[in-house]
mmCIF file of C-alpha atoms in Angstrom:
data_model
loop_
_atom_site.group_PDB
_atom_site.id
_atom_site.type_symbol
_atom_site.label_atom_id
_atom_site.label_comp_id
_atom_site.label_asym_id
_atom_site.label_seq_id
_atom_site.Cartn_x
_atom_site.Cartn_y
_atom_site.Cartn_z
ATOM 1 C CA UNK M 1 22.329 69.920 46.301
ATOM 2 C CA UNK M 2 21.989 72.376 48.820
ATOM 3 C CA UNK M 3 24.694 72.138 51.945
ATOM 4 C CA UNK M 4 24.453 74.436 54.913
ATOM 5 C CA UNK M 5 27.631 74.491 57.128
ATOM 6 C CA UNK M 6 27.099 75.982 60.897
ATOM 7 C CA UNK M 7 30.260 76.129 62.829
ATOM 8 C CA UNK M 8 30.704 77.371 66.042
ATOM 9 C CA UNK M 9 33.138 79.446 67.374
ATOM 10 C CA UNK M 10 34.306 80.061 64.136
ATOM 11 C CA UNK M 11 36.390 83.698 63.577
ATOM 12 C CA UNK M 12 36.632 85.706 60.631
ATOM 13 C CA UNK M 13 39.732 84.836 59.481
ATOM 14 C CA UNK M 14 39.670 80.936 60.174
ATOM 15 C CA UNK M 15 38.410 79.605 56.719
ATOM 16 C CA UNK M 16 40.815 80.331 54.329
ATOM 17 C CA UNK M 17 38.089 80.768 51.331
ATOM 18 C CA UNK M 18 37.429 84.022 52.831
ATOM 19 C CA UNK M 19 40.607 85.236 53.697
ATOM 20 C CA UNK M 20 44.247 83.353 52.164
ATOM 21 C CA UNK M 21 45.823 84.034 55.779
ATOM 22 C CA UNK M 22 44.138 81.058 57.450
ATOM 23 C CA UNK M 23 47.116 79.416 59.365
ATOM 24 C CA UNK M 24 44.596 75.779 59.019
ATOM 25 C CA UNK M 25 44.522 74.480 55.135
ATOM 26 C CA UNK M 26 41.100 72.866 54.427
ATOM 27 C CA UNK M 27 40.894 71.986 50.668
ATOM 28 C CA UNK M 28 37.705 70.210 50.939
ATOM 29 C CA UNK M 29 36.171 73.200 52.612
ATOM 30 C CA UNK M 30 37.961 75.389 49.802
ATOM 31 C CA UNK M 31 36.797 72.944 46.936
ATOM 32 C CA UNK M 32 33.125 73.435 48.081
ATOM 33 C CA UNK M 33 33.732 76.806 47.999
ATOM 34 C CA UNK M 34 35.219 76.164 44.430
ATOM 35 C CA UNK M 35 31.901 75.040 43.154
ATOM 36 C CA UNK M 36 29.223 76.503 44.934
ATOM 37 C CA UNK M 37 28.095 79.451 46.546
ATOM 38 C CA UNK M 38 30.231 81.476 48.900
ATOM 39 C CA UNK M 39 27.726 84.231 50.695
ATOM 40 C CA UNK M 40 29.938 87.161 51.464
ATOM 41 C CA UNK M 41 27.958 89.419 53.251
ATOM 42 C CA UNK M 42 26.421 87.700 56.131
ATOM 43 C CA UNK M 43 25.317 88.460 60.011
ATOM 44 C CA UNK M 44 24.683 86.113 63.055
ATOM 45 C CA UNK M 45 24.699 86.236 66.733
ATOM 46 C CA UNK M 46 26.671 85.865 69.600
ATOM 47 C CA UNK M 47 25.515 82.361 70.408
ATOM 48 C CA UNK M 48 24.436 79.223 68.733
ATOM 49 C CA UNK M 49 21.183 78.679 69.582
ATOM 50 C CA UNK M 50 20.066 82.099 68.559
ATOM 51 C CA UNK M 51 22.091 81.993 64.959
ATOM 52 C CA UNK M 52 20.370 78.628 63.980
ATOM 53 C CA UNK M 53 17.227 79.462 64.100
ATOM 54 C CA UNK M 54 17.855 82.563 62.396
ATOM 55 C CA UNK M 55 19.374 80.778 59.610
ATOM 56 C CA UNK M 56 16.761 77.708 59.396
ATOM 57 C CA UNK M 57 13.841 79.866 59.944
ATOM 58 C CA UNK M 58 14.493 83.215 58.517
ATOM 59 C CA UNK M 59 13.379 85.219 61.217
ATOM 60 C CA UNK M 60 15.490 87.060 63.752
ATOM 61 C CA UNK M 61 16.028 85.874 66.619
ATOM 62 C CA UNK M 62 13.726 87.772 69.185
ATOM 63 C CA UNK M 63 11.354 86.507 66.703
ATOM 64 C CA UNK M 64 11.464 83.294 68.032
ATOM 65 C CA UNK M 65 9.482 81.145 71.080
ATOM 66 C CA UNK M 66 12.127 82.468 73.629
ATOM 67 C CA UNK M 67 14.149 85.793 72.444
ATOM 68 C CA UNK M 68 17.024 84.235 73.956
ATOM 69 C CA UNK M 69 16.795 80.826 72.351
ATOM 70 C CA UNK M 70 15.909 77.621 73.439
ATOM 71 C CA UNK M 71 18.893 75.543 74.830
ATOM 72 C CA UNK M 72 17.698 72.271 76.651
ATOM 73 C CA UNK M 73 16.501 69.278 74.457
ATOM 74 C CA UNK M 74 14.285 68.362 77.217
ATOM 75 C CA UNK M 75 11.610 70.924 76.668
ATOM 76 C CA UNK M 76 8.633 69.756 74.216
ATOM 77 C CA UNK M 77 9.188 73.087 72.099
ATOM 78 C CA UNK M 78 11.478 74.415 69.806
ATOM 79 C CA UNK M 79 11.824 78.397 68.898
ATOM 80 C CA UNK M 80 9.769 78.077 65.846
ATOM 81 C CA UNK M 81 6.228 79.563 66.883
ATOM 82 C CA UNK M 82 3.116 77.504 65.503
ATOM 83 C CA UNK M 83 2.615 76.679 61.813
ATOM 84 C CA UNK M 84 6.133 78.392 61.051
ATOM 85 C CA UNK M 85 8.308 76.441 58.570
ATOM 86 C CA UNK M 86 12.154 75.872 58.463
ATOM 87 C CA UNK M 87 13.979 76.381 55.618
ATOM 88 C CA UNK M 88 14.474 72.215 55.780
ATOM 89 C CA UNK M 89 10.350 72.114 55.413
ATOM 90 C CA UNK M 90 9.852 74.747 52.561
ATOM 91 C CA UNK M 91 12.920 72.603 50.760
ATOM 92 C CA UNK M 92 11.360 69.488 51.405
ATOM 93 C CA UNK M 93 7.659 70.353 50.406
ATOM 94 C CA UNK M 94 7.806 73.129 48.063
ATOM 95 C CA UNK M 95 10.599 71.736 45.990
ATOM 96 C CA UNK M 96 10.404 67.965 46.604
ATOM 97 C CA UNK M 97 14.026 67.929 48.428
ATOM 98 C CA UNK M 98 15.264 65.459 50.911
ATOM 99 C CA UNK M 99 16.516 67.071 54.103
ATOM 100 C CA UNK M 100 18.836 65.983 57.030
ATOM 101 C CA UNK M 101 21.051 67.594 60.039
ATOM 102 C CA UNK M 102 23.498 66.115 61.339
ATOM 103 C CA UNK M 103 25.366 67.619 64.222
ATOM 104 C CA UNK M 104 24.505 69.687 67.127
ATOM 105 C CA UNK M 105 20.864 70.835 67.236
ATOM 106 C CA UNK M 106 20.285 73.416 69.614
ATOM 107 C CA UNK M 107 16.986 74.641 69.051
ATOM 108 C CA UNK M 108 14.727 72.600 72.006
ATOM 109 C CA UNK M 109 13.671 68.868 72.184
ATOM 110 C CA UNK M 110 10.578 69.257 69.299
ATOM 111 C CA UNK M 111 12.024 69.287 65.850
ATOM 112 C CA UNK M 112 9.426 71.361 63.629
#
């Protein structure tokens, strides 16, 4: 299984796996942690839209349809440009796994 966790608004120091000074205990969060993968050295950006497509597509995110993201799930686009895949579609067709979101999308009304 493969589980991606996006949070918003999250700081540094708020999940105690990372740091034992997190004033919230979460021992579900810290059991995944437990017996999975923890990345340790990772970078995003100062907004939501722009970090999730730089973690479902791989790109960065002036890379995308609109540099700085698409917000509005009315538009008939996304950020992904053309034939580009998400990290959902590689998973799905070049290793046969079964892919959902759930939770905020934030990347325009057409999901690639």
């Amino acid at each position: 299984y493969i589980i991606l966790i996006v949070g918003d608004d999250v700081g540094q120091g708020d999940i105690p796996t990372y740091f034992d000074s997190s004033a919230v205990k979460m021992p579900n969060i810290d059991l995944l942690a437990d017996e999975g993968l923890v990345f340790t050295d990772t970078h995003s950006t100062p907004l939501c839209a722009p970090s999730r497509y730089v973690l479902l597509s791989g790109n960065y995110q002036h890379r995308g349809r609109i540099a700085k993201g698409t917000w509005s799930i009315f538009q008939n686009h996304n950020q992904f440009r053309g034939q580009q895949k998400s990290i959902a579609s590689a998973l799905r067709d070049g290793a046969g796994y079964h892919t959902a979101i759930f939770g905020k999308w934030h990347l325009g009304g057409k999901v690639p």
